[in-house]
Amino acid sequence: MNKSYELIIIGLGPAGITASIYAARKKMNFLALGKSLGGQALWSSEVQNYTGFQFISGVELMEKFKEHMEKFNIKVNENEEVALVKKENEIIKVKTDKAEYESKTVIISSGKMPRALNIPGENEFKNKGVAYCATCDGPLFADMDVAVIGGGNSALDAVLGMMKIAGKVYLINRKAVLYADAVMVEKAATSEKVAILNDTEVVEIYGDDFVKGVKIKTKNAVKELSVEGIFVEIGSVPSSSFAEGVEKNEKGEIMVNCLCETNIQGVFAAGDVTNVAAKQIIIACGEGAKASVGAFSYLNAQKELI
Amino acid sequence: MPKNVIVYGLSNCPYCIMVKKFLEDNKIVFENKNVGEDKSAAREMIEKTRQKSVPVIDIEGKIIIGFDKEGISKELGIETNN
């Protein structure tokens, strides 16, 4: 027999945590699960726009969220990754890497994850030279030559950070020009340590035990570039592929209305995984609250029908 | 006898901060090695794990990569509510 709930909250970032606090206060029979408690907010080194906190780090803010959650004895399954959400015969099935559940409603608040290059060598050398967060892992590559892949603000952020600690920094940009803020581009362009390679695509990552370099392709040639660290900074994508039958836009964001309802009755979504206008911690929290209220009302309406 | 625990980490990495807080909350004494500042610690960590990501927790030779709460708790006999 599968475990059965009134509500399952998928994702443990600001949206999911807030949704679970609302659900706990309404004494719903629910489960909250996800990969990491705190989610993407953990990676914010400075949060300056969360009302009530003029300045706080993402980790500290998420500690506070966690403490708030713990006050309600909420059942939280960390390190559990969802594989499938599907509504069948009025029951929503939730399959994860650990178990299968059934629920009357779900809130999908699984956020976004870094976009991958999807090229040979990327998976093989993950954590062996390939990294997705220069501010966190950067110091491990002190004095080494590194490549930053991307052309937007996060890529330039990585370049400016690595410039101070690495050897040579190659910025590899697929497009003809960089699309980051001009101030940042100028700083990178005037540094002797930085080489900007526009119109250049990374086609393969190679190495032995660790990364040794990348194969890059320009208009008329493929060549090897020897580096020990690679920072992939090409944006993020919504974690929504597990949601079957749920309407998404061209970016893969789950389409919600202003009540956080999706096209499937009983399936709600909140936060960065949706088409909500801005991807912000405070907005994700509000959306999580709305989704939870929505799920509660939906359940009540269902009960009245019986 | 308390077990010998080493945490290899970096100052800006969220899971390093979280793993250290988790150990402190559970009154586990550990040695903190900053692999960004201490190059010999970085080499030591890479030799032990053959990989370059943090945090790494060494509990009397048993290596755990990442903030694996379950794994760490099991190794140190910490009771968790989940």
Coordinates of C-alpha atoms in Angstrom, one line a residue:
Chain A
M1 CA 0.0 0.0 0.0
N2 CA 1.3 3.5 -0.9
K3 CA 1.3 6.1 1.8
S4 CA -1.6 8.5 1.3
Y5 CA -1.8 12.2 2.1
E6 CA -4.0 15.2 1.7
L7 CA -1.1 17.3 0.4
I8 CA 2.4 16.6 -0.7
I9 CA 4.8 19.6 -1.0
I10 CA 7.6 19.0 -3.5
G11 CA 10.7 21.2 -2.9
L12 CA 12.1 22.6 0.3
G13 CA 13.1 26.1 -0.7
P14 CA 11.4 29.3 0.5
A15 CA 8.1 28.4 -1.4
G16 CA 7.9 24.9 -0.1
I17 CA 8.9 25.8 3.5
T18 CA 6.3 28.5 3.6
A19 CA 3.6 26.3 2.1
S20 CA 4.4 23.6 4.7
I21 CA 4.1 26.1 7.6
Y22 CA 0.6 27.1 6.3
A23 CA -0.4 23.5 5.9
A24 CA 0.8 22.7 9.4
R25 CA -1.2 25.5 10.9
K26 CA -4.3 24.1 9.2
K27 CA -3.4 20.7 10.5
M28 CA -3.5 19.1 7.1
N29 CA -2.2 15.5 6.7
F30 CA 0.8 16.3 4.5
L31 CA 4.4 15.5 3.7
A32 CA 7.1 17.9 2.5
L33 CA 10.0 16.4 0.5
G34 CA 12.9 17.6 -1.6
K35 CA 16.6 17.4 -2.4
S36 CA 17.9 20.2 -0.1
L37 CA 16.3 22.1 2.7
G38 CA 16.8 25.8 1.8
G39 CA 17.1 25.2 -1.9
Q40 CA 18.6 27.8 -4.2
A41 CA 18.3 30.5 -1.5
L42 CA 21.3 28.9 0.2
W43 CA 23.6 30.1 -2.6
S44 CA 22.7 33.8 -2.1
S45 CA 25.7 35.3 -0.3
E46 CA 23.8 38.5 0.4
V47 CA 20.1 39.0 0.7
Q48 CA 19.2 42.6 1.1
N49 CA 15.5 42.6 0.0
Y50 CA 13.8 40.3 2.4
T51 CA 11.5 42.5 4.6
G52 CA 12.5 42.7 8.2
F53 CA 16.2 41.7 7.5
Q54 CA 18.3 44.5 6.0
F55 CA 21.2 42.3 5.5
I56 CA 21.4 38.5 5.9
S57 CA 23.1 35.6 4.1
G58 CA 21.0 33.0 2.3
V59 CA 22.2 30.3 4.7
E60 CA 21.3 32.3 7.8
L61 CA 17.8 33.2 6.4
M62 CA 17.2 29.5 5.6
E63 CA 18.3 28.6 9.1
K64 CA 15.6 30.9 10.4
F65 CA 13.0 29.3 8.0
K66 CA 14.1 25.9 9.2
E67 CA 13.7 26.9 12.9
H68 CA 10.2 28.2 12.1
M69 CA 9.3 25.0 10.4
E70 CA 10.7 22.9 13.3
K71 CA 8.2 24.7 15.7
F72 CA 5.4 22.8 13.9
N73 CA 6.9 19.3 14.0
I74 CA 6.6 19.1 10.2
K75 CA 7.5 15.8 8.6
V76 CA 10.3 16.7 6.2
N77 CA 12.0 14.2 3.9
E78 CA 15.3 15.7 2.9
N79 CA 17.5 14.1 0.2
E80 CA 14.5 12.7 -1.6
E81 CA 14.2 13.5 -5.2
V82 CA 10.9 13.4 -7.1
A83 CA 10.8 11.4 -10.3
L84 CA 7.2 11.6 -11.4
V85 CA 4.0 13.5 -10.5
K86 CA 0.9 12.3 -12.3
K87 CA -2.8 12.5 -11.7
E88 CA -4.7 9.3 -12.4
N89 CA -8.4 8.7 -11.5
E90 CA -8.6 11.6 -9.2
I91 CA -5.5 10.5 -7.3
I92 CA -2.1 12.2 -7.7
K93 CA 0.8 9.8 -7.7
V94 CA 4.2 11.0 -6.5
K95 CA 7.1 8.8 -7.3
T96 CA 10.5 9.6 -5.8
D97 CA 13.9 8.0 -5.7
K98 CA 12.9 6.4 -2.4
A99 CA 9.2 5.7 -2.4
E100 CA 5.8 6.1 -4.0
Y101 CA 3.0 8.1 -2.5
E102 CA -0.6 9.1 -3.2
S103 CA -2.2 12.5 -2.5
K104 CA -5.3 14.5 -3.1
T105 CA -3.3 17.6 -3.8
V106 CA 0.3 18.6 -4.5
I107 CA 2.3 21.8 -4.5
I108 CA 5.2 21.8 -6.9
S109 CA 7.8 24.2 -5.5
S110 CA 10.9 22.5 -6.8
G111 CA 12.7 25.7 -8.0
K112 CA 15.4 25.9 -10.6
M113 CA 18.8 24.2 -11.1
P114 CA 21.9 25.3 -12.9
R115 CA 21.7 24.7 -16.7
A116 CA 24.1 22.0 -17.8
L117 CA 26.2 22.1 -21.0
N118 CA 25.2 18.5 -22.0
I119 CA 28.5 17.8 -23.7
P120 CA 30.9 14.8 -23.4
G121 CA 33.0 14.8 -20.2
E122 CA 30.7 17.1 -18.2
N123 CA 29.2 14.5 -16.0
E124 CA 32.3 12.4 -15.7
F125 CA 34.3 15.4 -14.4
K126 CA 31.7 16.9 -12.2
N127 CA 33.5 17.8 -8.9
K128 CA 36.7 16.8 -10.6
G129 CA 37.2 20.2 -12.1
V130 CA 33.8 21.0 -13.4
A131 CA 31.9 23.3 -11.0
Y132 CA 28.7 25.3 -11.0
C133 CA 29.4 27.9 -8.3
A134 CA 32.6 29.9 -8.6
T135 CA 32.0 31.9 -5.4
C136 CA 31.8 28.6 -3.5
D137 CA 34.4 26.3 -5.1
G138 CA 36.6 29.0 -6.6
P139 CA 39.4 28.9 -3.9
L140 CA 40.1 25.3 -4.7
F141 CA 41.5 26.5 -8.1
A142 CA 44.0 29.0 -6.7
D143 CA 46.8 29.7 -9.2
M144 CA 45.4 27.3 -11.7
D145 CA 44.2 28.2 -15.2
V146 CA 40.4 28.0 -15.5
A147 CA 37.6 28.5 -18.0
V148 CA 34.3 30.2 -17.2
I149 CA 31.6 29.3 -19.7
G150 CA 28.8 31.8 -20.3
G151 CA 28.3 35.5 -21.3
G152 CA 25.8 36.9 -18.8
N153 CA 26.2 38.5 -15.3
S154 CA 26.7 35.3 -13.5
A155 CA 29.6 34.3 -15.8
L156 CA 31.2 37.8 -15.4
D157 CA 30.7 37.5 -11.7
A158 CA 32.7 34.3 -11.8
V159 CA 35.4 35.8 -14.0
L160 CA 35.8 38.8 -11.7
G161 CA 36.0 36.5 -8.7
M162 CA 38.5 34.0 -10.3
M163 CA 40.7 36.9 -11.6
K164 CA 41.8 37.5 -8.1
I165 CA 42.8 33.9 -7.3
A166 CA 43.3 31.8 -10.4
G167 CA 46.1 31.9 -13.0
K168 CA 44.7 32.6 -16.4
V169 CA 41.0 33.0 -16.8
Y170 CA 39.3 32.2 -20.1
L171 CA 35.8 33.4 -20.6
I172 CA 34.2 31.3 -23.3
N173 CA 31.1 32.8 -24.8
R174 CA 29.0 31.2 -27.5
K175 CA 27.6 34.4 -28.8
A176 CA 29.4 37.2 -30.7
V177 CA 29.2 39.7 -27.8
L178 CA 28.9 39.4 -24.0
Y179 CA 25.5 40.3 -22.7
A180 CA 26.5 41.1 -19.1
D181 CA 26.5 44.6 -17.5
A182 CA 29.0 46.9 -19.2
V183 CA 30.8 47.7 -16.0
M184 CA 31.7 44.1 -15.4
V185 CA 32.7 43.4 -19.0
E186 CA 35.0 46.4 -18.9
K187 CA 36.7 45.1 -15.7
A188 CA 37.2 41.7 -17.2
A189 CA 38.4 43.1 -20.6
T190 CA 41.1 45.3 -19.1
S191 CA 42.6 42.5 -16.9
E192 CA 45.8 40.9 -18.3
K193 CA 44.7 37.7 -16.7
V194 CA 41.5 37.4 -18.6
A195 CA 41.1 36.2 -22.2
I196 CA 37.6 36.6 -23.7
L197 CA 36.8 34.1 -26.4
N198 CA 33.5 35.2 -28.2
D199 CA 31.8 33.1 -30.9
T200 CA 33.3 30.1 -29.2
E201 CA 31.6 26.9 -28.1
V202 CA 32.9 24.3 -25.7
V203 CA 32.3 20.9 -27.3
E204 CA 34.1 18.5 -24.9
I205 CA 35.7 18.4 -21.5
Y206 CA 38.8 16.0 -21.2
G207 CA 41.2 14.9 -18.6
D208 CA 42.4 11.8 -16.7
D209 CA 41.5 11.7 -12.9
F210 CA 40.8 15.4 -13.1
V211 CA 40.0 18.0 -15.8
K212 CA 42.9 18.8 -18.1
G213 CA 41.2 21.0 -20.6
V214 CA 38.4 21.7 -23.0
K215 CA 37.9 21.4 -26.7
I216 CA 36.6 24.6 -28.1
K217 CA 35.1 25.2 -31.5
T218 CA 35.2 28.5 -33.4
K219 CA 33.8 29.3 -36.8
N220 CA 36.6 27.5 -38.6
A221 CA 38.6 25.4 -36.1
V222 CA 38.5 23.1 -33.2
K223 CA 41.3 23.4 -30.7
E224 CA 42.3 22.3 -27.2
L225 CA 42.6 24.7 -24.3
S226 CA 44.4 23.4 -21.3
V227 CA 42.6 24.3 -18.0
E228 CA 42.2 22.6 -14.6
G229 CA 38.9 24.2 -13.6
I230 CA 35.7 24.8 -15.5
F231 CA 32.9 27.0 -14.2
V232 CA 29.6 26.5 -16.0
E233 CA 27.6 29.7 -15.7
I234 CA 24.9 29.5 -18.4
G235 CA 21.9 30.3 -16.3
S236 CA 19.3 28.0 -14.7
V237 CA 16.3 25.9 -15.7
P238 CA 13.1 25.1 -13.9
S239 CA 13.0 21.6 -12.2
S240 CA 9.7 20.7 -13.8
S241 CA 10.4 17.7 -16.0
F242 CA 8.8 15.2 -13.5
A243 CA 5.4 16.9 -13.7
E244 CA 3.4 14.9 -16.3
G245 CA 0.4 16.6 -18.0
V246 CA 1.1 19.9 -16.3
E247 CA 1.1 22.8 -18.7
K248 CA 4.5 24.6 -19.1
N249 CA 5.8 27.5 -21.2
E250 CA 8.7 27.4 -23.6
K251 CA 11.2 27.8 -20.8
G252 CA 9.8 24.8 -19.0
E253 CA 8.2 26.9 -16.3
I254 CA 4.9 25.6 -14.9
M255 CA 2.0 27.8 -15.9
V256 CA 0.0 29.1 -12.9
N257 CA -2.8 31.5 -12.5
C258 CA -2.9 34.1 -9.7
L259 CA -4.2 31.4 -7.3
C260 CA -1.1 29.2 -8.0
E261 CA -3.4 26.7 -9.8
T262 CA -2.1 24.7 -12.7
N263 CA -4.2 23.2 -15.6
I264 CA -4.7 20.1 -13.4
Q265 CA -7.2 20.3 -10.6
G266 CA -5.5 19.7 -7.2
V267 CA -2.0 20.4 -8.6
F268 CA -0.7 23.7 -7.5
A269 CA 2.8 25.3 -8.1
A270 CA 4.7 28.1 -6.5
G271 CA 8.0 30.0 -6.7
D272 CA 10.8 29.9 -9.2
V273 CA 9.6 26.7 -11.0
T274 CA 6.5 28.7 -12.2
N275 CA 6.0 31.5 -14.7
V276 CA 5.7 34.0 -11.8
A277 CA 7.0 37.4 -12.8
A278 CA 10.1 37.6 -10.6
K279 CA 12.3 34.9 -9.1
Q280 CA 12.9 36.3 -5.6
I281 CA 12.9 34.7 -2.1
I282 CA 10.1 36.9 -0.8
I283 CA 7.9 36.3 -3.8
A284 CA 8.5 32.5 -3.6
C285 CA 7.4 32.7 0.1
G286 CA 4.2 34.5 -0.8
E287 CA 3.4 32.1 -3.7
G288 CA 4.0 29.1 -1.4
A289 CA 1.5 30.6 1.1
K290 CA -1.0 31.2 -1.7
A291 CA -0.6 27.6 -3.0
S292 CA -1.1 26.2 0.5
V293 CA -4.3 28.2 1.1
G294 CA -5.4 27.1 -2.4
A295 CA -4.9 23.4 -1.7
F296 CA -6.7 23.7 1.6
S297 CA -9.8 25.4 0.0
Y298 CA -9.7 22.8 -2.8
L299 CA -9.8 20.0 -0.3
N300 CA -12.7 21.6 1.6
A301 CA -14.7 22.1 -1.6
Q302 CA -14.1 18.4 -2.5
K303 CA -15.4 17.3 0.9
E304 CA -18.5 19.4 0.5
L305 CA -19.2 17.6 -2.8
I306 CA -19.3 14.2 -1.1
Chain B
M1 CA 36.1 8.2 23.3
P2 CA 34.9 10.9 20.9
K3 CA 35.7 10.2 17.3
N4 CA 38.3 12.2 15.5
V5 CA 36.4 14.4 13.0
I6 CA 37.9 16.7 10.3
V7 CA 35.9 19.0 8.1
Y8 CA 37.5 20.2 4.9
G9 CA 35.6 23.3 3.6
L10 CA 35.6 26.8 2.2
S11 CA 34.3 29.9 3.9
N12 CA 31.7 30.8 1.2
C13 CA 30.2 27.4 0.6
P14 CA 26.7 27.0 2.1
Y15 CA 26.9 23.3 2.8
C16 CA 30.3 23.8 4.6
I17 CA 28.6 26.3 6.9
M18 CA 25.6 24.0 7.4
V19 CA 27.7 20.9 8.1
K20 CA 29.7 22.8 10.7
K21 CA 26.5 24.1 12.3
F22 CA 25.0 20.6 12.4
L23 CA 28.1 19.2 14.1
E24 CA 28.2 22.1 16.6
D25 CA 24.5 21.7 17.3
N26 CA 25.1 18.1 18.1
K27 CA 28.1 18.9 20.3
I28 CA 30.6 17.2 18.1
V29 CA 34.2 18.4 18.3
F30 CA 35.9 18.7 15.0
E31 CA 39.0 20.1 13.3
N32 CA 38.2 22.7 10.7
K33 CA 40.5 22.8 7.6
N34 CA 40.0 25.7 5.2
V35 CA 41.1 24.3 1.9
G36 CA 41.0 27.8 0.3
E37 CA 43.6 29.2 2.6
D38 CA 45.6 26.1 3.5
K39 CA 47.1 24.5 0.3
S40 CA 48.4 21.4 2.1
A41 CA 44.9 20.7 3.5
A42 CA 43.6 21.1 -0.1
R43 CA 46.1 18.5 -1.4
E44 CA 45.3 16.2 1.5
M45 CA 41.6 16.4 0.8
I46 CA 42.0 15.8 -2.9
E47 CA 44.3 12.8 -2.2
K48 CA 41.7 11.3 0.2
T49 CA 38.7 11.8 -2.1
R50 CA 40.1 12.0 -5.6
Q51 CA 37.6 14.8 -6.3
K52 CA 37.4 18.6 -5.9
S53 CA 34.2 19.5 -4.0
V54 CA 33.5 20.6 -0.5
P55 CA 32.6 19.9 2.2
V56 CA 34.4 16.7 2.9
I57 CA 34.1 15.1 6.4
D58 CA 36.6 12.6 7.6
I59 CA 35.4 10.6 10.6
E60 CA 38.3 8.4 11.7
G61 CA 39.2 7.6 8.1
K62 CA 35.6 7.2 6.9
I63 CA 35.1 9.8 4.2
I64 CA 31.8 11.5 3.5
I65 CA 31.5 14.0 0.6
G66 CA 28.9 16.7 0.9
F67 CA 26.5 17.5 3.7
D68 CA 25.0 14.0 4.0
K69 CA 23.2 14.3 7.2
E70 CA 22.1 10.7 7.4
G71 CA 25.6 9.4 6.7
I72 CA 27.3 11.7 9.2
S73 CA 24.6 10.9 11.8
K74 CA 25.0 7.2 11.4
E75 CA 28.8 7.4 11.7
L76 CA 28.7 9.5 14.8
G77 CA 25.6 8.0 16.4
I78 CA 23.6 11.2 16.2
E79 CA 19.8 10.7 16.5
T80 CA 17.8 12.6 14.0
N81 CA 14.1 13.2 14.0
N82 CA 13.5 12.0 10.4

